[in-house]
Short mmCIF file of C-alpha atoms and ligand atoms in Angstrom, two decimals:
data_model
loop_
_atom_site.label_atom_id
_atom_site.label_comp_id
_atom_site.label_asym_id
_atom_site.label_seq_id
_atom_site.Cartn_x
_atom_site.Cartn_y
_atom_site.Cartn_z
CA MET A 29 -92.68 -13.25 -202.97
CA LYS A 30 -94.46 -11.39 -200.37
CA GLU A 31 -94.16 -14.28 -197.89
CA HIS A 32 -90.25 -14.56 -199.08
CA LEU A 33 -90.04 -10.72 -197.96
CA GLU A 34 -91.83 -11.08 -194.69
CA GLN A 35 -89.78 -14.26 -194.24
CA LEU A 36 -86.60 -12.38 -194.91
CA LYS A 37 -87.53 -9.42 -192.34
CA THR A 38 -88.44 -11.96 -189.45
CA GLN A 39 -85.18 -14.09 -189.96
CA ALA A 40 -83.05 -10.73 -190.48
CA LEU A 41 -84.40 -9.01 -187.16
CA GLU A 42 -83.77 -12.04 -185.23
CA ALA A 43 -80.21 -12.85 -186.58
CA LEU A 44 -79.20 -9.06 -185.97
CA GLU A 45 -80.36 -9.15 -182.51
CA LYS A 46 -78.44 -12.02 -181.69
CA ALA A 47 -75.32 -10.48 -183.19
CA ALA A 48 -72.47 -9.91 -180.65
CA SER A 49 -70.01 -7.70 -182.15
CA ASN A 50 -69.57 -4.78 -184.73
CA GLU A 51 -67.99 -7.46 -187.08
CA GLU A 52 -71.07 -9.83 -187.03
CA LEU A 53 -73.42 -6.91 -187.70
CA GLU A 54 -71.47 -5.93 -190.87
CA SER A 55 -71.40 -9.33 -192.12
CA LEU A 56 -75.08 -9.54 -191.61
CA ARG A 57 -75.42 -6.41 -193.33
CA ILE A 58 -73.77 -7.60 -196.43
CA ARG A 59 -75.38 -10.75 -196.28
CA LEU A 60 -78.83 -9.17 -196.10
CA LEU A 61 -78.62 -5.91 -198.09
CA GLY A 62 -75.36 -6.17 -200.09
CA LYS A 63 -75.42 -6.14 -203.93
CA LYS A 64 -75.30 -9.87 -203.73
CA GLY A 65 -77.37 -10.18 -200.72
CA GLU A 66 -80.86 -11.88 -200.20
CA LEU A 67 -82.99 -8.68 -200.41
CA THR A 68 -81.44 -8.10 -203.71
CA ALA A 69 -81.96 -11.72 -204.85
CA ILE A 70 -85.78 -11.27 -204.04
CA LEU A 71 -86.02 -7.98 -205.97
CA LYS A 72 -84.58 -9.58 -209.24
CA GLN A 73 -87.60 -11.68 -209.22
CA MET A 74 -89.91 -8.24 -209.62
CA GLY A 75 -89.59 -8.74 -213.44
CA LYS A 76 -91.54 -11.84 -213.41
CA LEU A 77 -94.50 -10.10 -211.54
CA PRO A 78 -97.64 -8.49 -213.17
CA ALA A 79 -96.96 -4.74 -213.90
CA GLU A 80 -99.67 -3.45 -211.34
CA GLU A 81 -98.44 -5.42 -208.71
CA ARG A 82 -94.65 -4.08 -208.95
CA PRO A 83 -94.94 -0.82 -206.93
CA ILE A 84 -96.56 -2.58 -204.08
CA MET A 85 -93.78 -5.03 -204.01
CA GLY A 86 -91.48 -2.43 -204.27
CA GLN A 87 -92.83 -0.53 -201.52
CA ALA A 88 -93.01 -3.61 -199.29
CA ALA A 89 -88.96 -4.26 -200.29
CA ASN A 90 -88.18 -0.85 -199.18
CA ASN A 91 -90.08 -1.18 -195.93
CA VAL A 92 -88.41 -4.06 -195.30
CA ARG A 93 -85.04 -2.63 -196.14
CA ALA A 94 -85.92 0.16 -193.95
CA ALA A 95 -86.87 -2.00 -190.94
CA ILE A 96 -83.49 -4.21 -191.35
CA GLU A 97 -81.40 -0.93 -191.31
CA GLN A 98 -83.21 0.81 -188.48
CA ARG A 99 -82.59 -2.39 -186.33
CA LEU A 100 -78.74 -2.52 -187.36
CA GLU A 101 -78.65 0.99 -186.18
CA GLN A 102 -80.11 -0.15 -182.72
CA CYS A 103 -78.33 -3.15 -182.74
CA LYS A 104 -75.02 -0.97 -183.23
CA GLU A 105 -75.67 1.22 -180.68
CA LYS A 106 -76.86 -1.64 -177.94
CA LEU A 107 -73.09 -2.95 -178.56
CA GLN A 108 -71.44 0.21 -178.05
CA VAL A 109 -73.10 1.02 -174.80
CA ALA A 110 -72.48 -2.61 -173.53
CA ALA A 111 -68.53 -1.86 -174.61
CA LEU A 112 -68.72 1.21 -172.82
CA ASN A 113 -70.32 -0.35 -169.60
CA ALA A 114 -67.90 -3.28 -169.84
CA LYS A 115 -64.83 -0.88 -169.80
CA LEU A 116 -66.36 1.17 -166.98
CA ALA A 117 -66.46 -1.71 -165.16
CA SER A 118 -62.99 -3.15 -165.69
CA GLU A 119 -61.49 0.48 -165.12
CA ALA A 120 -63.41 1.13 -161.71
CA LEU A 121 -60.98 2.44 -159.12
CA ASP A 122 -61.66 2.04 -155.43
CA VAL A 123 -59.99 5.22 -153.81
CA THR A 124 -60.79 3.69 -150.51
CA VAL A 125 -58.34 0.47 -151.00
CA PRO A 126 -55.36 1.33 -148.84
CA GLY A 127 -52.18 1.59 -151.07
CA LYS A 128 -49.17 -1.24 -151.43
CA PRO A 129 -46.49 0.08 -148.94
CA VAL A 130 -42.97 0.54 -150.72
CA ARG A 131 -40.78 -2.11 -149.03
CA MET A 132 -37.62 0.24 -148.03
CA GLY A 133 -34.26 -1.29 -147.50
CA HIS A 134 -31.94 -0.16 -144.96
CA ARG A 135 -28.13 1.17 -145.22
CA HIS A 136 -26.27 -1.97 -144.23
CA PRO A 137 -24.22 -1.71 -140.88
CA MET A 138 -20.96 -2.43 -142.88
CA ASN A 139 -21.56 0.35 -145.00
CA VAL A 140 -22.49 2.83 -142.03
CA SER A 141 -18.99 2.09 -140.13
CA LEU A 142 -16.81 1.96 -143.53
CA GLU A 143 -18.52 5.49 -144.19
CA GLU A 144 -17.48 6.42 -140.40
CA LEU A 145 -14.03 4.82 -140.87
CA LYS A 146 -13.61 6.58 -144.06
CA ASN A 147 -14.66 10.07 -142.70
CA ILE A 148 -12.18 9.60 -139.81
CA PHE A 149 -9.46 8.89 -142.09
CA ILE A 150 -10.08 11.62 -144.78
CA GLY A 151 -10.22 14.30 -141.47
CA MET A 152 -6.49 13.06 -141.03
CA GLY A 153 -5.23 13.48 -144.51
CA PHE A 154 -5.97 10.25 -146.13
CA ALA A 155 -7.25 9.64 -149.56
CA VAL A 156 -9.15 6.64 -150.63
CA ASP A 157 -8.42 4.07 -153.24
CA GLU A 158 -10.25 1.11 -154.33
CA GLY A 159 -8.30 -2.26 -155.34
CA ASN A 160 -8.72 -5.12 -157.51
CA GLU A 161 -10.04 -8.50 -156.15
CA ILE A 162 -8.35 -10.80 -158.17
CA GLU A 163 -4.90 -10.17 -157.78
CA LEU A 164 -1.13 -11.40 -158.70
CA SER A 165 0.63 -13.51 -156.15
CA THR A 166 3.44 -11.46 -156.96
CA TYR A 167 1.75 -8.35 -155.40
CA ASN A 168 -0.13 -10.63 -152.75
CA PHE A 169 3.15 -12.04 -151.26
CA ASP A 170 6.00 -11.70 -152.94
CA ARG A 171 6.48 -7.82 -152.86
CA LEU A 172 5.21 -7.95 -149.38
CA ASN A 173 8.58 -10.30 -148.55
CA THR A 174 6.45 -12.94 -148.14
CA ASP A 175 8.29 -15.59 -150.15
CA GLU A 176 7.54 -19.33 -151.29
CA GLY A 177 6.96 -21.77 -148.48
CA HIS A 178 5.30 -19.11 -146.53
CA PRO A 179 2.14 -20.80 -144.99
CA ALA A 180 -0.18 -17.86 -146.31
CA ARG A 181 0.68 -19.21 -149.69
CA GLU A 182 -0.73 -22.81 -149.17
CA TRP A 183 -3.48 -24.14 -151.76
CA THR A 184 -5.42 -24.70 -148.34
CA ASP A 185 -5.48 -21.13 -147.40
CA THR A 186 -6.15 -19.39 -150.57
CA PHE A 187 -8.50 -19.37 -153.65
CA TYR A 188 -5.96 -19.61 -156.55
CA LEU A 189 -7.32 -18.95 -159.95
CA ASP A 190 -4.90 -20.98 -162.24
CA GLU A 191 -2.73 -24.02 -161.69
CA ASN A 192 0.43 -22.32 -161.73
CA SER A 193 -0.86 -20.05 -158.43
CA GLU A 194 -0.05 -16.88 -160.48
CA THR A 195 -3.69 -15.39 -159.97
CA LEU A 196 -5.69 -15.49 -156.88
CA LEU A 197 -8.87 -13.61 -155.08
CA ARG A 198 -6.44 -11.46 -152.82
CA THR A 199 -6.18 -12.57 -148.98
CA HIS A 200 -5.84 -9.22 -147.89
CA THR A 201 -5.54 -5.84 -149.14
CA SER A 202 -2.13 -5.18 -148.43
CA PRO A 203 -1.44 -5.88 -152.19
CA MET A 204 -2.56 -2.37 -152.56
CA GLU A 205 0.70 -1.24 -150.96
CA PRO A 206 3.17 -1.90 -153.33
CA ARG A 207 0.81 -0.96 -156.02
CA ILE A 208 0.08 2.58 -154.47
CA MET A 209 3.81 2.70 -153.49
CA GLU A 210 4.84 2.10 -157.10
CA SER A 211 2.48 4.48 -158.87
CA HIS A 212 1.92 7.53 -156.51
CA GLU A 213 3.98 10.65 -155.63
CA LEU A 214 5.31 10.54 -152.08
CA PRO A 215 4.33 11.34 -149.50
CA ILE A 216 1.65 8.87 -149.71
CA ARG A 217 -1.18 8.65 -147.09
CA TYR A 218 -3.94 5.89 -148.38
CA ILE A 219 -6.78 3.81 -147.15
CA VAL A 220 -7.95 1.18 -149.41
CA PRO A 221 -11.54 -0.69 -148.40
CA GLY A 222 -12.43 -3.97 -150.21
CA ARG A 223 -13.35 -7.67 -150.20
CA CYS A 224 -10.91 -10.45 -149.46
CA TYR A 225 -10.87 -14.14 -149.41
CA ARG A 226 -9.65 -17.15 -147.54
CA LYS A 227 -10.59 -20.67 -147.17
CA ASP A 228 -12.21 -20.20 -144.00
CA GLU A 229 -15.29 -22.28 -143.08
CA VAL A 230 -18.33 -19.98 -142.02
CA ASP A 231 -18.79 -19.60 -138.19
CA ALA A 232 -19.54 -16.88 -135.79
CA THR A 233 -16.35 -14.98 -136.31
CA HIS A 234 -15.14 -16.33 -139.89
CA SER A 235 -16.45 -15.99 -143.37
CA PRO A 236 -14.61 -16.81 -146.61
CA MET A 237 -15.27 -13.83 -148.10
CA PHE A 238 -14.69 -10.59 -145.59
CA HIS A 239 -13.81 -6.87 -145.86
CA GLN A 240 -10.31 -5.40 -144.95
CA MET A 241 -9.45 -2.10 -145.09
CA GLU A 242 -5.68 -1.02 -145.74
CA GLY A 243 -3.99 1.91 -144.78
CA LEU A 244 -0.51 3.33 -145.96
CA VAL A 245 1.57 6.24 -145.10
CA VAL A 246 4.79 6.77 -146.43
CA ASP A 247 6.81 10.10 -145.85
CA LYS A 248 9.93 11.60 -144.34
CA ASN A 249 10.52 10.79 -140.66
CA ILE A 250 7.71 8.27 -140.15
CA THR A 251 7.92 6.33 -136.91
CA PHE A 252 5.86 3.72 -134.67
CA ALA A 253 4.68 6.92 -132.68
CA ASP A 254 2.58 7.91 -135.86
CA LEU A 255 1.15 4.70 -136.09
CA LYS A 256 0.42 4.46 -132.42
CA GLY A 257 -1.00 7.83 -132.65
CA ALA A 258 -3.33 7.89 -135.51
CA LEU A 259 -4.81 4.33 -134.80
CA HIS A 260 -5.66 5.14 -131.15
CA ASN A 261 -7.34 8.19 -132.51
CA MET A 262 -9.20 6.40 -134.85
CA ALA A 263 -10.38 3.85 -132.22
CA VAL A 264 -11.58 6.71 -130.30
CA GLN A 265 -13.32 8.31 -133.02
CA LEU A 266 -14.91 5.11 -133.89
CA TYR A 267 -16.18 3.84 -130.26
CA GLY A 268 -16.47 6.90 -128.12
CA PRO A 269 -14.24 8.55 -125.68
CA GLY A 270 -12.34 6.73 -123.21
CA THR A 271 -12.08 4.20 -125.55
CA VAL A 272 -8.81 1.88 -124.10
CA THR A 273 -6.60 0.36 -127.03
CA ARG A 274 -3.48 -2.01 -126.66
CA PHE A 275 -0.62 -2.66 -128.96
CA ARG A 276 0.65 -6.01 -128.84
CA PRO A 277 4.01 -7.31 -130.65
CA HIS A 278 3.19 -9.35 -133.71
CA HIS A 279 4.95 -10.62 -136.95
CA PHE A 280 3.76 -9.68 -140.34
CA PRO A 281 6.61 -10.35 -143.38
CA PHE A 282 6.00 -6.65 -144.66
CA THR A 283 6.27 -4.55 -141.53
CA GLU A 284 9.04 -4.46 -138.70
CA PRO A 285 8.35 -3.99 -136.24
CA SER A 286 4.79 -5.65 -136.21
CA CYS A 287 2.04 -5.31 -133.85
CA GLU A 288 -1.60 -5.84 -133.47
CA MET A 289 -4.15 -3.53 -131.91
CA ASP A 290 -6.86 -4.39 -129.51
CA VAL A 291 -9.82 -2.43 -127.92
CA GLN A 292 -11.16 -2.96 -124.47
CA CYS A 293 -14.19 -5.26 -124.61
CA HIS A 294 -17.57 -2.96 -125.10
CA LYS A 295 -19.60 -5.70 -123.45
CA CYS A 296 -17.44 -6.37 -120.06
CA GLY A 297 -15.15 -3.40 -119.77
CA GLY A 298 -12.22 -5.59 -119.88
CA LYS A 299 -13.15 -8.27 -117.14
CA GLY A 300 -13.72 -10.89 -119.82
CA CYS A 301 -16.91 -12.16 -121.14
CA PRO A 302 -18.19 -14.67 -123.94
CA THR A 303 -18.00 -11.54 -126.60
CA CYS A 304 -14.42 -11.31 -125.82
CA LYS A 305 -13.96 -15.01 -125.19
CA GLY A 306 -12.97 -14.05 -121.37
CA GLU A 307 -9.90 -12.00 -122.72
CA GLY A 308 -11.43 -8.51 -121.93
CA TRP A 309 -9.82 -7.45 -125.16
CA ILE A 310 -11.02 -7.60 -128.88
CA GLU A 311 -8.21 -7.73 -131.74
CA LEU A 312 -9.16 -4.85 -134.40
CA LEU A 313 -6.08 -5.00 -137.01
CA GLY A 314 -2.50 -5.54 -137.62
CA ALA A 315 -0.12 -2.87 -138.46
CA GLY A 316 3.44 -1.89 -138.65
CA VAL A 317 6.26 0.06 -139.77
CA CYS A 318 6.85 -0.69 -143.26
CA ASN A 319 9.76 -3.39 -143.76
CA PRO A 320 12.47 -1.49 -145.83
CA LEU A 321 12.66 -4.42 -148.20
CA VAL A 322 9.02 -3.68 -149.35
CA LEU A 323 9.89 -0.08 -149.65
CA LYS A 324 12.97 -0.70 -152.02
CA ALA A 325 10.97 -3.44 -153.95
CA SER A 326 8.68 -0.62 -154.94
CA GLY A 327 11.26 1.54 -155.84
CA ILE A 328 11.58 4.03 -152.53
CA ASP A 329 14.61 4.33 -151.04
CA PRO A 330 14.33 3.29 -147.52
CA ASP A 331 17.23 5.62 -146.22
CA LYS A 332 14.90 8.76 -147.09
CA TYR A 333 11.45 7.45 -146.47
CA SER A 334 9.86 5.32 -143.87
CA GLY A 335 6.24 4.50 -143.50
CA TRP A 336 3.62 2.51 -141.43
CA ALA A 337 0.55 0.32 -142.38
CA PHE A 338 -2.24 -1.16 -140.83
CA GLY A 339 -4.82 -4.02 -142.01
CA MET A 340 -8.28 -3.86 -140.41
CA GLY A 341 -11.21 -6.45 -140.90
CA LEU A 342 -14.17 -4.32 -141.63
CA GLU A 343 -16.60 -7.17 -140.19
CA ARG A 344 -15.07 -7.02 -136.82
CA ALA A 345 -15.00 -3.31 -136.56
CA ALA A 346 -18.87 -3.17 -137.48
CA LEU A 347 -19.67 -6.08 -135.08
CA GLN A 348 -17.73 -4.21 -131.99
CA LYS A 349 -19.29 -0.92 -132.97
CA PHE A 350 -22.84 -2.22 -132.96
CA LYS A 351 -22.34 -4.90 -130.39
CA ILE A 352 -23.34 -7.29 -132.84
CA ASP A 353 -22.18 -11.14 -131.52
CA ASP A 354 -22.59 -13.31 -134.83
CA LEU A 355 -20.46 -12.48 -138.07
CA ARG A 356 -23.24 -14.30 -139.89
CA LEU A 357 -26.18 -11.84 -139.34
CA ILE A 358 -23.82 -9.31 -141.53
CA PHE A 359 -24.16 -11.62 -144.33
CA GLU A 360 -27.97 -12.65 -144.37
CA ASN A 361 -29.45 -9.23 -145.34
CA ASP A 362 -32.64 -9.46 -143.19
CA VAL A 363 -33.78 -6.06 -143.12
CA ARG A 364 -35.42 -6.54 -139.43
CA PHE A 365 -31.87 -6.87 -138.56
CA LEU A 366 -30.52 -4.06 -140.68
CA GLU A 367 -32.59 -1.49 -139.72
CA GLN A 368 -31.67 -1.32 -136.07
CA PHE A 369 -28.14 0.26 -137.17
CA ASP A 370 -27.67 3.56 -138.02
N1 LIG B 429 -2.59 -7.98 -144.32
C1 LIG B 429 -2.44 -8.29 -142.64
C2 LIG B 429 -3.54 -9.21 -142.43
O1 LIG B 429 -4.20 -9.45 -143.62
C3 LIG B 429 -2.69 -7.03 -141.92
C4 LIG B 429 -1.79 -5.88 -141.87
C5 LIG B 429 -1.77 -4.87 -142.83
C6 LIG B 429 -0.46 -6.12 -141.02
C7 LIG B 429 -0.88 -3.81 -143.12
C8 LIG B 429 0.18 -4.98 -141.29
C9 LIG B 429 0.34 -4.03 -142.16
O2 LIG B 429 -3.45 -9.91 -141.37
#
């Protein structure tokens, strides 16, 4: 029995030493010292010993239990210290490591120039509205005096959304003219910036998605002179004092008379260069006096009221303002490009 106890002690201490976790220690404790454990099993045989040996064996068994318990405690402590050290090592913070830079974007030149344009028009008493990009052909065409058969209504020009050509991605912001006319009190002074779509191939000056800004004024005694004054004033505020503008006759079904406004080329000052394709001028917008037919179709009496409207390409305005010569740069969103413009 003595040997048994000695054997148990050596094996137990060894096993405890090897335990790698608290769970392992606990199951060893149960196996060695528990009610059905190995020590108890040995003690059960005490009865077979002669009476005088029993106290000695009892003493020896108690010593073994004490040794195991002591080692158990030591091992627990050892595991705790090891766990703490591992945690400290994994959470070590090197305050001298340089921080990760936060990557900042930059305001897009389109937004910069849109913001400026809005402020210019708000300064002239205009309010800002937003239109819908999906439009009914009625508003995109019919209500703008653009009947069936007009080339702008061709499938090759336009993104229709149904086979009956009733809905489409608007080809300009002008459908907002009749929409505002029929839903707002007179007088009307609105600008409407937003996205438009046409089936154009991408090149340095074209994109199938682009931005326009519509402007609409309807009031009593409005003439072409109001149009010229406001638009010239806008160009001067946008491009700086001394900006030269030019109005050329043009045709739009929904304005009469109609015109296009050009600004003198910023690169060559009007002499002609690659930026203005040798013209000396850059076309900025289309405009005109509201066609009485359009007013009438929206429930406004053309004998009492008149108006003027314009639509300008916002990309073109931004390119001109920031002297950027390729439209594609505007859509690439490379921060190194964007951050050059404020
Ligand atoms: N909607 C026209 C275009 O896209 C521009 C325009 C707007 C012309 C308002 C006159 C009046 O070309």
